[in-house]
Tab-separated table of C-alpha atoms and ligand atoms in Angstrom:
chain	number	residue	atom	x	y	z
A	228	MET	CA	28.881	52.600	-70.737
A	229	ASN	CA	29.574	56.116	-70.112
A	230	ALA	CA	32.708	58.169	-69.614
A	231	PRO	CA	33.667	61.726	-69.279
A	232	ALA	CA	34.868	63.352	-72.542
A	233	ALA	CA	38.491	62.541	-73.395
A	234	GLY	CA	40.976	65.097	-72.339
A	235	THR	CA	38.809	66.422	-69.588
A	236	ASN	CA	39.676	65.578	-65.968
A	237	LYS	CA	36.057	66.356	-64.918
A	238	LEU	CA	33.446	63.538	-64.353
A	239	ASP	CA	30.049	63.654	-65.902
A	240	VAL	CA	28.338	62.500	-62.656
A	241	ALA	CA	24.826	62.453	-63.956
A	242	ARG	CA	25.962	59.988	-66.805
A	243	ILE	CA	27.913	57.884	-64.327
A	244	ARG	CA	24.905	57.666	-62.062
A	245	ALA	CA	22.779	56.458	-64.967
A	246	ASP	CA	25.131	53.265	-65.279
A	247	PHE	CA	24.200	52.370	-61.664
A	248	PRO	CA	20.575	50.958	-61.587
A	249	ILE	CA	20.398	50.922	-57.720
A	250	LEU	CA	20.758	54.581	-57.498
A	251	GLU	CA	17.278	55.015	-59.099
A	252	ARG	CA	15.725	53.400	-55.908
A	253	GLU	CA	13.874	55.291	-53.437
A	254	MET	CA	14.343	54.781	-49.702
A	255	ASN	CA	11.733	55.594	-47.200
A	256	GLY	CA	10.144	57.980	-49.620
A	257	TYR	CA	13.274	59.881	-50.679
A	258	PRO	CA	15.747	59.294	-53.512
A	259	LEU	CA	18.370	56.951	-52.176
A	260	CYS	CA	21.531	58.906	-51.086
A	261	PHE	CA	24.328	56.224	-50.797
A	262	LEU	CA	27.208	57.256	-48.616
A	263	ASP	CA	28.486	53.762	-47.608
A	264	SER	CA	30.814	52.941	-50.438
A	265	ALA	CA	33.632	52.284	-48.059
A	266	ALA	CA	31.656	49.165	-46.752
A	267	SER	CA	30.745	48.176	-50.362
A	268	SER	CA	30.272	50.183	-53.556
A	269	GLN	CA	27.332	49.782	-55.807
A	270	LYS	CA	27.811	48.069	-59.303
A	271	PRO	CA	27.339	49.605	-62.761
A	272	ALA	CA	25.474	47.839	-65.383
A	273	PRO	CA	28.566	46.617	-67.279
A	274	VAL	CA	29.671	44.733	-64.359
A	275	LEU	CA	26.304	43.099	-63.918
A	276	GLU	CA	26.014	42.483	-67.698
A	277	ALA	CA	29.471	40.921	-67.946
A	278	MET	CA	28.652	38.465	-65.109
A	279	ASP	CA	25.270	37.623	-66.626
A	280	ARG	CA	26.768	37.019	-69.955
A	281	TYR	CA	29.445	34.816	-68.508
A	282	TYR	CA	26.927	32.502	-66.784
A	283	ARG	CA	24.575	32.469	-69.760
A	284	GLN	CA	27.125	31.851	-72.481
A	285	HIS	CA	30.573	30.864	-71.175
A	286	HIS	CA	30.406	28.937	-67.769
A	287	ALA	CA	32.480	25.865	-67.254
A	288	ASN	CA	35.106	25.039	-64.646
A	289	VAL	CA	38.665	26.503	-65.440
A	290	HIS	CA	41.991	24.893	-66.188
A	291	ARG	CA	40.674	21.440	-66.435
A	292	GLY	CA	38.717	20.929	-69.549
A	293	VAL	CA	39.907	20.134	-73.092
A	294	TYR	CA	36.562	21.277	-74.509
A	295	GLN	CA	35.769	24.711	-75.961
A	296	LEU	CA	33.646	25.860	-73.238
A	297	SER	CA	36.060	25.365	-70.530
A	298	GLN	CA	38.798	27.064	-72.473
A	299	GLU	CA	36.526	30.003	-73.039
A	300	ALA	CA	35.966	30.197	-69.191
A	301	THR	CA	39.684	29.862	-68.644
A	302	ASP	CA	40.525	32.589	-71.090
A	303	MET	CA	38.209	34.891	-69.379
A	304	PHE	CA	39.455	34.005	-65.940
A	305	GLU	CA	43.159	34.534	-67.198
A	306	ALA	CA	42.216	37.711	-68.967
A	307	ALA	CA	40.895	39.028	-65.625
A	308	ARG	CA	44.167	38.310	-63.971
A	309	ARG	CA	46.094	40.054	-66.779
A	310	ALA	CA	43.683	43.047	-66.350
A	311	VAL	CA	44.466	43.173	-62.621
A	312	ALA	CA	48.287	42.951	-63.202
A	313	ARG	CA	47.972	45.884	-65.549
A	314	PHE	CA	45.659	47.812	-63.273
A	315	ILE	CA	48.020	47.783	-60.362
A	316	ASN	CA	51.248	47.556	-62.450
A	317	ALA	CA	52.300	44.285	-61.300
A	318	PRO	CA	55.545	43.005	-62.857
A	319	SER	CA	54.021	39.763	-63.697
A	320	GLU	CA	50.393	38.298	-63.672
A	321	GLN	CA	51.899	35.295	-61.713
A	322	GLU	CA	52.145	37.646	-58.888
A	323	VAL	CA	48.284	38.124	-58.935
A	324	ILE	CA	46.399	35.686	-56.770
A	325	PHE	CA	42.748	35.581	-56.663
A	326	VAL	CA	41.233	35.394	-53.274
A	327	ARG	CA	37.785	36.241	-51.768
A	328	GLY	CA	38.734	39.726	-50.752
A	329	THR	CA	41.192	41.625	-48.550
A	330	THR	CA	40.474	39.692	-45.417
A	331	GLU	CA	41.492	36.385	-47.200
A	332	ALA	CA	44.549	38.064	-48.865
A	333	ILE	CA	45.858	39.079	-45.371
A	334	ASN	CA	45.061	35.744	-43.669
A	335	LEU	CA	46.902	34.029	-46.621
A	336	VAL	CA	50.026	36.068	-45.937
A	337	ALA	CA	49.858	35.864	-42.098
A	338	GLY	CA	49.307	31.954	-42.407
A	339	SER	CA	51.702	31.189	-45.045
A	340	PHE	CA	54.554	33.875	-44.497
A	341	GLY	CA	54.023	33.573	-40.850
A	342	ARG	CA	54.507	29.737	-40.887
A	343	ALA	CA	57.590	30.055	-42.962
A	344	PHE	CA	59.373	33.075	-41.393
A	345	LEU	CA	57.976	33.952	-37.944
A	346	ARG	CA	59.656	32.530	-34.799
A	347	GLU	CA	59.503	33.026	-31.072
A	348	GLY	CA	60.589	36.650	-30.099
A	349	ASP	CA	60.131	38.082	-33.754
A	350	GLU	CA	57.897	41.138	-34.224
A	351	VAL	CA	55.070	42.045	-36.650
A	352	VAL	CA	54.429	45.800	-36.868
A	353	ILE	CA	50.912	47.149	-37.670
A	354	THR	CA	49.362	50.476	-36.854
A	355	TRP	CA	46.644	51.887	-34.598
A	356	MET	CA	44.371	52.556	-37.537
A	357	GLU	CA	44.224	48.963	-38.801
A	358	HIS	CA	40.908	47.311	-39.799
A	359	HIS	CA	40.278	44.157	-37.661
A	360	SER	CA	41.195	42.183	-40.873
A	361	ASN	CA	44.721	43.511	-40.512
A	362	ILE	CA	44.910	42.970	-36.822
A	363	VAL	CA	43.462	39.568	-36.044
A	364	PRO	CA	45.254	37.410	-38.685
A	365	TRP	CA	48.530	38.824	-37.138
A	366	GLN	CA	47.212	38.009	-33.649
A	367	LEU	CA	46.443	34.379	-34.661
A	368	ILE	CA	49.800	33.675	-36.211
A	369	CYS	CA	51.560	35.431	-33.373
A	370	ALA	CA	49.858	33.096	-30.848
A	371	GLN	CA	50.961	30.236	-32.947
A	372	THR	CA	54.520	31.222	-33.447
A	373	GLY	CA	55.544	33.169	-30.275
A	374	ALA	CA	55.903	36.252	-32.321
A	375	ARG	CA	54.814	39.731	-30.908
A	376	LEU	CA	52.556	42.399	-32.246
A	377	ARG	CA	53.836	46.004	-32.094
A	378	VAL	CA	51.446	48.958	-32.872
A	379	VAL	CA	52.547	52.289	-34.347
A	380	PRO	CA	50.652	55.048	-32.603
A	381	ILE	CA	48.820	57.919	-34.474
A	382	SER	CA	48.196	61.528	-33.721
A	383	ASP	CA	44.972	63.117	-32.796
A	384	GLU	CA	44.430	64.157	-36.564
A	385	GLY	CA	44.850	60.526	-37.407
A	386	VAL	CA	48.401	60.738	-38.888
A	387	LEU	CA	50.937	57.824	-38.428
A	388	ASP	CA	53.769	58.564	-36.105
A	389	MET	CA	56.735	57.963	-38.445
A	390	GLU	CA	59.338	58.551	-35.869
A	391	ALA	CA	57.727	55.695	-33.546
A	392	LEU	CA	57.709	53.531	-36.572
A	393	ALA	CA	61.265	54.084	-37.261
A	394	ARG	CA	62.131	53.203	-33.719
A	395	MET	CA	60.116	50.013	-33.994
A	396	LEU	CA	61.744	48.877	-37.179
A	397	ASP	CA	65.140	48.671	-35.318
A	398	GLY	CA	63.642	45.776	-33.251
A	399	PRO	CA	63.447	42.144	-34.664
A	400	VAL	CA	60.640	42.894	-36.960
A	401	ARG	CA	59.911	40.394	-39.727
A	402	LEU	CA	56.958	42.161	-41.466
A	403	VAL	CA	55.155	45.435	-41.592
A	404	ALA	CA	51.376	45.433	-42.354
A	405	VAL	CA	49.753	48.783	-42.721
A	406	THR	CA	46.609	50.135	-44.382
A	407	HIS	CA	47.103	52.339	-47.459
A	408	VAL	CA	43.916	54.325	-46.575
A	409	SER	CA	42.101	54.043	-43.329
A	410	ASN	CA	38.466	53.028	-43.652
A	411	THR	CA	37.445	55.013	-40.468
A	412	LEU	CA	39.558	58.063	-40.651
A	413	GLY	CA	40.415	58.393	-44.425
A	414	THR	CA	43.960	58.979	-43.729
A	415	ILE	CA	46.255	58.019	-46.614
A	416	ASN	CA	49.497	56.587	-45.387
A	417	PRO	CA	52.919	57.203	-47.037
A	418	ILE	CA	53.379	53.769	-48.074
A	419	ARG	CA	56.398	54.311	-50.273
A	420	GLN	CA	58.266	55.980	-47.400
A	421	ILE	CA	57.084	53.223	-45.126
A	422	ALA	CA	58.404	50.617	-47.765
A	423	ASP	CA	61.670	52.345	-48.009
A	424	MET	CA	62.255	52.595	-44.300
A	425	ALA	CA	61.399	48.880	-43.843
A	426	HIS	CA	63.452	47.735	-46.799
A	427	GLU	CA	66.646	49.506	-45.471
A	428	ARG	CA	66.403	46.940	-42.759
A	429	GLY	CA	65.333	43.898	-45.062
A	430	ILE	CA	61.944	43.910	-43.851
A	431	PRO	CA	58.938	43.168	-46.171
A	432	VAL	CA	55.726	45.411	-46.163
A	433	LEU	CA	52.060	44.386	-46.860
A	434	ALA	CA	49.743	47.140	-47.602
A	435	ASP	CA	46.009	46.728	-47.148
A	436	GLY	CA	44.688	48.429	-50.295
A	437	ALA	CA	40.916	47.910	-49.562
A	438	GLN	CA	40.108	51.589	-49.199
A	439	ALA	CA	42.562	52.868	-51.740
A	440	ILE	CA	42.073	50.892	-54.766
A	441	PRO	CA	38.456	52.582	-55.458
A	442	HIS	CA	39.786	56.105	-55.031
A	443	MET	CA	43.093	56.522	-56.531
A	444	PRO	CA	45.758	55.083	-58.940
A	445	VAL	CA	47.570	52.317	-57.316
A	446	ASP	CA	51.002	51.184	-58.706
A	447	VAL	CA	52.464	48.354	-56.536
A	448	GLN	CA	56.003	48.993	-58.048
A	449	ALA	CA	55.863	52.700	-57.372
A	450	LEU	CA	54.627	51.993	-53.745
A	451	GLY	CA	57.440	49.427	-53.328
A	452	VAL	CA	55.329	47.045	-51.368
A	453	ASP	CA	55.886	43.428	-51.138
A	454	PHE	CA	52.286	42.468	-50.715
A	455	TYR	CA	49.039	44.448	-51.639
A	456	ALA	CA	45.583	43.318	-50.685
A	457	PHE	CA	42.164	44.427	-52.074
A	458	SER	CA	38.570	43.448	-52.544
A	459	GLY	CA	36.576	43.614	-55.683
A	460	HIS	CA	33.319	44.736	-54.075
A	461	LYS	CA	34.613	47.999	-52.855
A	462	MET	CA	35.875	48.919	-56.497
A	463	TYR	CA	32.387	48.613	-58.089
A	464	GLY	CA	33.000	44.931	-58.759
A	465	PRO	CA	31.212	41.929	-57.159
A	466	THR	CA	31.479	40.442	-53.744
A	467	GLY	CA	33.490	37.172	-53.170
A	468	ILE	CA	36.491	38.246	-55.205
A	469	GLY	CA	39.547	40.008	-54.384
A	470	VAL	CA	43.254	40.084	-54.938
A	471	LEU	CA	46.690	39.310	-53.286
A	472	TYR	CA	49.668	40.818	-55.170
A	473	GLY	CA	52.804	39.365	-53.863
A	474	LYS	CA	56.402	39.856	-55.060
A	475	ARG	CA	57.456	36.670	-56.640
A	476	GLU	CA	60.672	36.222	-54.407
A	477	TRP	CA	58.389	35.859	-51.316
A	478	LEU	CA	55.598	33.901	-52.946
A	479	GLU	CA	58.038	31.354	-53.968
A	480	GLN	CA	59.456	30.885	-50.603
A	481	MET	CA	56.045	30.677	-48.891
A	482	PRO	CA	54.170	27.383	-48.332
A	483	PRO	CA	50.701	26.902	-49.757
A	484	TYR	CA	47.833	28.429	-47.643
A	485	HIS	CA	44.914	26.050	-48.627
A	486	GLY	CA	45.407	22.534	-50.047
A	487	GLY	CA	43.199	21.001	-52.675
A	488	GLY	CA	42.602	20.891	-56.428
A	489	GLU	CA	44.592	23.106	-58.791
A	490	MET	CA	47.510	24.102	-56.361
A	491	ILE	CA	49.232	20.843	-56.832
A	492	GLU	CA	51.868	19.605	-59.487
A	493	ARG	CA	51.758	15.933	-58.501
A	494	VAL	CA	49.937	14.265	-55.708
A	495	THR	CA	50.896	10.795	-54.150
A	496	PHE	CA	49.971	9.723	-50.708
A	497	GLU	CA	53.637	9.910	-49.719
A	498	LYS	CA	54.379	13.349	-51.063
A	499	THR	CA	52.723	16.244	-53.030
A	500	THR	CA	54.393	18.819	-54.959
A	501	TRP	CA	53.078	22.224	-55.736
A	502	ASN	CA	51.947	23.981	-58.832
A	503	GLU	CA	53.677	26.959	-60.142
A	504	LEU	CA	52.647	30.601	-59.127
A	505	PRO	CA	50.023	31.718	-58.944
A	506	PHE	CA	48.133	28.441	-58.909
A	507	LYS	CA	49.995	27.287	-55.746
A	508	PHE	CA	47.843	29.717	-53.839
A	509	GLU	CA	44.548	29.137	-55.527
A	510	ALA	CA	43.097	25.706	-54.225
A	511	GLY	CA	39.737	24.652	-55.424
A	512	THR	CA	37.387	26.141	-57.974
A	513	PRO	CA	37.684	29.875	-57.952
A	514	ASP	CA	35.012	32.506	-58.205
A	515	ILE	CA	35.238	32.624	-62.033
A	516	ALA	CA	32.232	34.964	-62.516
A	517	GLY	CA	33.661	37.066	-59.903
A	518	THR	CA	36.911	37.521	-61.797
A	519	VAL	CA	34.846	38.349	-64.853
A	520	GLY	CA	32.837	41.038	-62.922
A	521	LEU	CA	36.154	42.326	-61.358
A	522	HIS	CA	37.529	42.730	-65.088
A	523	ALA	CA	34.551	44.630	-65.978
A	524	ALA	CA	34.856	46.889	-62.774
A	525	ILE	CA	38.542	47.604	-63.909
A	526	ASP	CA	37.405	48.434	-67.364
A	527	TYR	CA	34.814	50.665	-66.029
A	528	ILE	CA	36.991	52.639	-63.683
A	529	GLU	CA	39.676	52.935	-66.491
A	530	SER	CA	36.936	54.386	-68.718
A	531	VAL	CA	36.100	56.900	-66.309
A	532	GLY	CA	39.666	57.644	-65.406
A	533	ARG	CA	41.307	56.925	-62.071
A	534	GLU	CA	42.809	60.562	-61.906
A	535	ALA	CA	39.377	62.014	-62.662
A	536	ILE	CA	37.728	59.801	-59.952
A	537	ALA	CA	40.330	60.827	-57.305
A	538	ALA	CA	39.936	64.710	-58.210
A	539	HIS	CA	36.073	64.394	-58.019
A	540	GLU	CA	36.145	62.647	-54.739
A	541	ALA	CA	38.754	64.928	-53.231
A	542	GLU	CA	36.616	67.891	-54.169
A	543	LEU	CA	33.549	66.141	-52.685
A	544	LEU	CA	35.402	65.267	-49.481
A	545	ARG	CA	36.560	68.891	-49.019
A	546	TYR	CA	33.043	70.173	-49.365
A	547	GLY	CA	31.451	67.557	-47.194
A	548	MET	CA	34.053	68.289	-44.271
A	549	GLU	CA	33.175	72.114	-44.859
A	550	LEU	CA	29.426	71.542	-44.780
A	551	LEU	CA	29.527	69.382	-41.519
A	552	ALA	CA	32.211	71.083	-39.417
A	553	PRO	CA	30.064	74.008	-38.263
A	554	ILE	CA	27.176	71.777	-37.040
A	555	GLU	CA	26.617	72.212	-33.358
A	556	GLY	CA	28.505	69.767	-31.241
A	557	MET	CA	30.255	68.202	-34.414
A	558	ARG	CA	33.506	66.390	-33.849
A	559	LEU	CA	35.172	65.256	-36.917
A	560	ILE	CA	37.175	62.054	-36.342
A	561	GLY	CA	40.189	61.824	-38.813
A	562	THR	CA	41.392	65.307	-39.978
A	563	ALA	CA	44.780	64.225	-41.407
A	564	PRO	CA	45.958	66.471	-44.326
A	565	GLN	CA	46.301	63.518	-46.687
A	566	LYS	CA	42.842	61.959	-46.716
A	567	ALA	CA	40.398	59.988	-49.076
A	568	GLY	CA	36.884	59.184	-49.253
A	569	VAL	CA	35.729	59.035	-45.695
A	570	ILE	CA	34.052	61.540	-43.297
A	571	SER	CA	33.700	60.183	-39.687
A	572	PHE	CA	32.121	62.200	-37.115
A	573	VAL	CA	30.352	62.093	-33.814
A	574	ILE	CA	28.007	64.822	-32.475
A	575	GLU	CA	28.087	65.707	-28.780
A	576	GLY	CA	25.067	64.440	-26.788
A	577	THR	CA	23.999	61.861	-29.459
A	578	HIS	CA	24.747	58.170	-30.318
A	579	PRO	CA	26.034	57.356	-33.702
A	580	TYR	CA	23.499	54.728	-34.037
A	581	ASP	CA	20.585	57.017	-33.332
A	582	VAL	CA	21.841	59.528	-36.000
A	583	GLY	CA	22.267	56.841	-38.566
A	584	THR	CA	18.692	55.590	-37.870
A	585	LEU	CA	17.281	59.081	-38.459
A	586	LEU	CA	19.462	59.534	-41.457
A	587	ASP	CA	17.992	56.292	-43.011
A	588	LYS	CA	14.532	57.690	-42.540
A	589	MET	CA	15.535	60.601	-44.801
A	590	GLY	CA	16.877	58.238	-47.416
A	591	ILE	CA	20.492	58.543	-46.509
A	592	ALA	CA	22.655	55.385	-46.068
A	593	VAL	CA	25.622	55.877	-43.806
A	594	ARG	CA	27.489	53.330	-41.594
A	595	THR	CA	27.460	53.691	-37.835
A	596	GLY	CA	29.626	51.905	-35.295
A	597	HIS	CA	33.100	50.843	-34.821
A	598	HIS	CA	33.781	50.050	-38.577
A	599	CYS	CA	35.857	46.966	-37.501
A	600	THR	CA	38.434	49.291	-35.964
A	601	GLU	CA	37.720	48.890	-32.215
A	602	PRO	CA	41.271	49.871	-31.069
A	603	LEU	CA	40.915	53.172	-33.094
A	604	MET	CA	37.590	53.847	-31.267
A	605	ASP	CA	39.252	53.388	-27.954
A	606	ARG	CA	42.057	55.675	-29.116
A	607	PHE	CA	39.549	58.475	-29.805
A	608	GLY	CA	37.461	57.575	-26.701
A	609	VAL	CA	34.258	57.086	-28.672
A	610	PRO	CA	31.895	54.051	-28.810
A	611	GLY	CA	31.675	54.507	-32.651
A	612	THR	CA	31.230	57.116	-35.311
A	613	VAL	CA	28.805	58.028	-38.050
A	614	ARG	CA	30.804	57.531	-41.243
A	615	ALA	CA	29.799	58.910	-44.780
A	616	SER	CA	31.976	57.389	-47.404
A	617	LEU	CA	32.169	58.489	-51.198
A	618	GLY	CA	32.082	56.834	-54.479
A	619	MET	CA	32.493	58.262	-57.839
A	620	TYR	CA	28.772	58.529	-58.150
A	621	ASN	CA	28.394	60.928	-55.313
A	622	THR	CA	27.263	64.533	-55.829
A	623	ARG	CA	27.665	67.838	-54.095
A	624	GLU	CA	23.880	67.850	-53.705
A	625	GLU	CA	24.027	64.650	-51.803
A	626	LEU	CA	26.401	66.087	-49.296
A	627	GLU	CA	24.243	69.124	-48.866
A	628	ARG	CA	21.273	66.611	-48.068
A	629	LEU	CA	23.512	64.952	-45.625
A	630	ALA	CA	24.562	68.089	-43.724
A	631	LYS	CA	20.888	69.268	-43.498
A	632	ALA	CA	19.759	65.705	-42.403
A	633	VAL	CA	22.497	65.591	-39.846
A	634	GLU	CA	21.590	68.941	-38.373
A	635	LYS	CA	17.907	67.921	-38.175
A	636	ALA	CA	18.844	64.641	-36.531
A	637	ALA	CA	21.133	66.251	-34.043
A	638	ALA	CA	18.438	68.741	-33.064
A	639	MET	CA	15.872	65.946	-32.621
A	640	LEU	CA	18.236	63.903	-30.478
A	641	ARG	CA	19.589	66.566	-28.168
B	780	PMP	N1	40.710	46.511	-44.798
B	780	PMP	C1	40.020	47.690	-44.861
B	780	PMP	C2	40.790	48.907	-44.737
B	780	PMP	C3	38.718	47.624	-45.028
B	780	PMP	O1	38.052	48.768	-44.992
B	780	PMP	C4	38.072	46.418	-45.171
B	780	PMP	C5	36.505	46.451	-45.439
B	780	PMP	N2	35.817	47.089	-44.566
B	780	PMP	C6	38.683	45.243	-45.061
B	780	PMP	C7	40.139	45.277	-44.812
B	780	PMP	C8	38.093	43.929	-45.250
B	780	PMP	O2	37.571	43.712	-46.505
B	780	PMP	P1	36.713	42.519	-46.916
B	780	PMP	O3	35.616	42.382	-45.999
B	780	PMP	O4	36.425	42.740	-48.387
B	780	PMP	O5	37.597	41.303	-47.002
């Protein structure tokens, strides 16, 4: 595994790239230029190797066996939980629940917290820049409980209207659910400030960390959040594994989300009692290999350095915006001063899908469409955007390629 020299805050990107086998591929005759890490990042060899080793050498079901192999698997599973707790500075590993990803984490809170605490006339506050995963679960639970969804507006730059939020918080609000970083705009929201405002009124806060966790240090205690959700596959780990961090005081009051094996203390047909945290929320056989891969991803990120990754990507973001902005007809969507990892744009007279298709022909992988944020597209009056998103392995040269290719594509389409 490669890492920058200790003491420097600069990434050795060439060495990092050598750890990601897929980056050696060619696409349509060009070296692959992968600019879609916000959808899912690529995986370094140590993650692939850890999962392979787990299945070859250590696999058995966890928590149930007295035999050596099952204990090895259990130890690896629980070591991953400790690594996650340390990575996000959770006060206790019992507050770390393994789930399939951000979507499941938010559904867990909406379903369980919602059933316990939401009543007719209550309100849940979200923002205009949420991913569908942080909209639809709340709509579902609101429909079941009679609670109402309130949406905090944003400015034309993509900055949250904090005054509107403050006004909304004076209503009968039971929970605030807000993204830490917007997957479409890149806006970094002031989570600590939001948590302080909500807590003054006794309201808990859930942050959707899907787009923050790969890009910057995340400390759930410093952020002051009650719940924090993220996915392994966006942080160089495998698909199928994610995390819900929840404060013990809430998790203990919340009913189980799924019923099944492992989440029980004692089952009779008359009455079942629940296991302790975090197992109360982990029904069924978990994605054990996924947790092993996630652990390896955490180790990898830490070996590179989260500050160094953030600095590298901030520089790339600045450079990429600078290169794209002068292109004829360019409209950058999302120009907040606090921004991470994402460049979204539309070009007058072209459709994002057509631009994306032409970029692919030049070996450049970007995402086009609404990025699971349809209300946000409506807010900006566009059907979709072209979105280039960054990972630690991206380079200035790739952004130069992107800008040239976008210019060429736009000229061909107009
Ligand atoms: N929230 C945000 C901000 C996202 O970017 C995504 C993934 N695009 C999700 C939630 C959903 O994540 P997953 O599909 O891994 O559950």
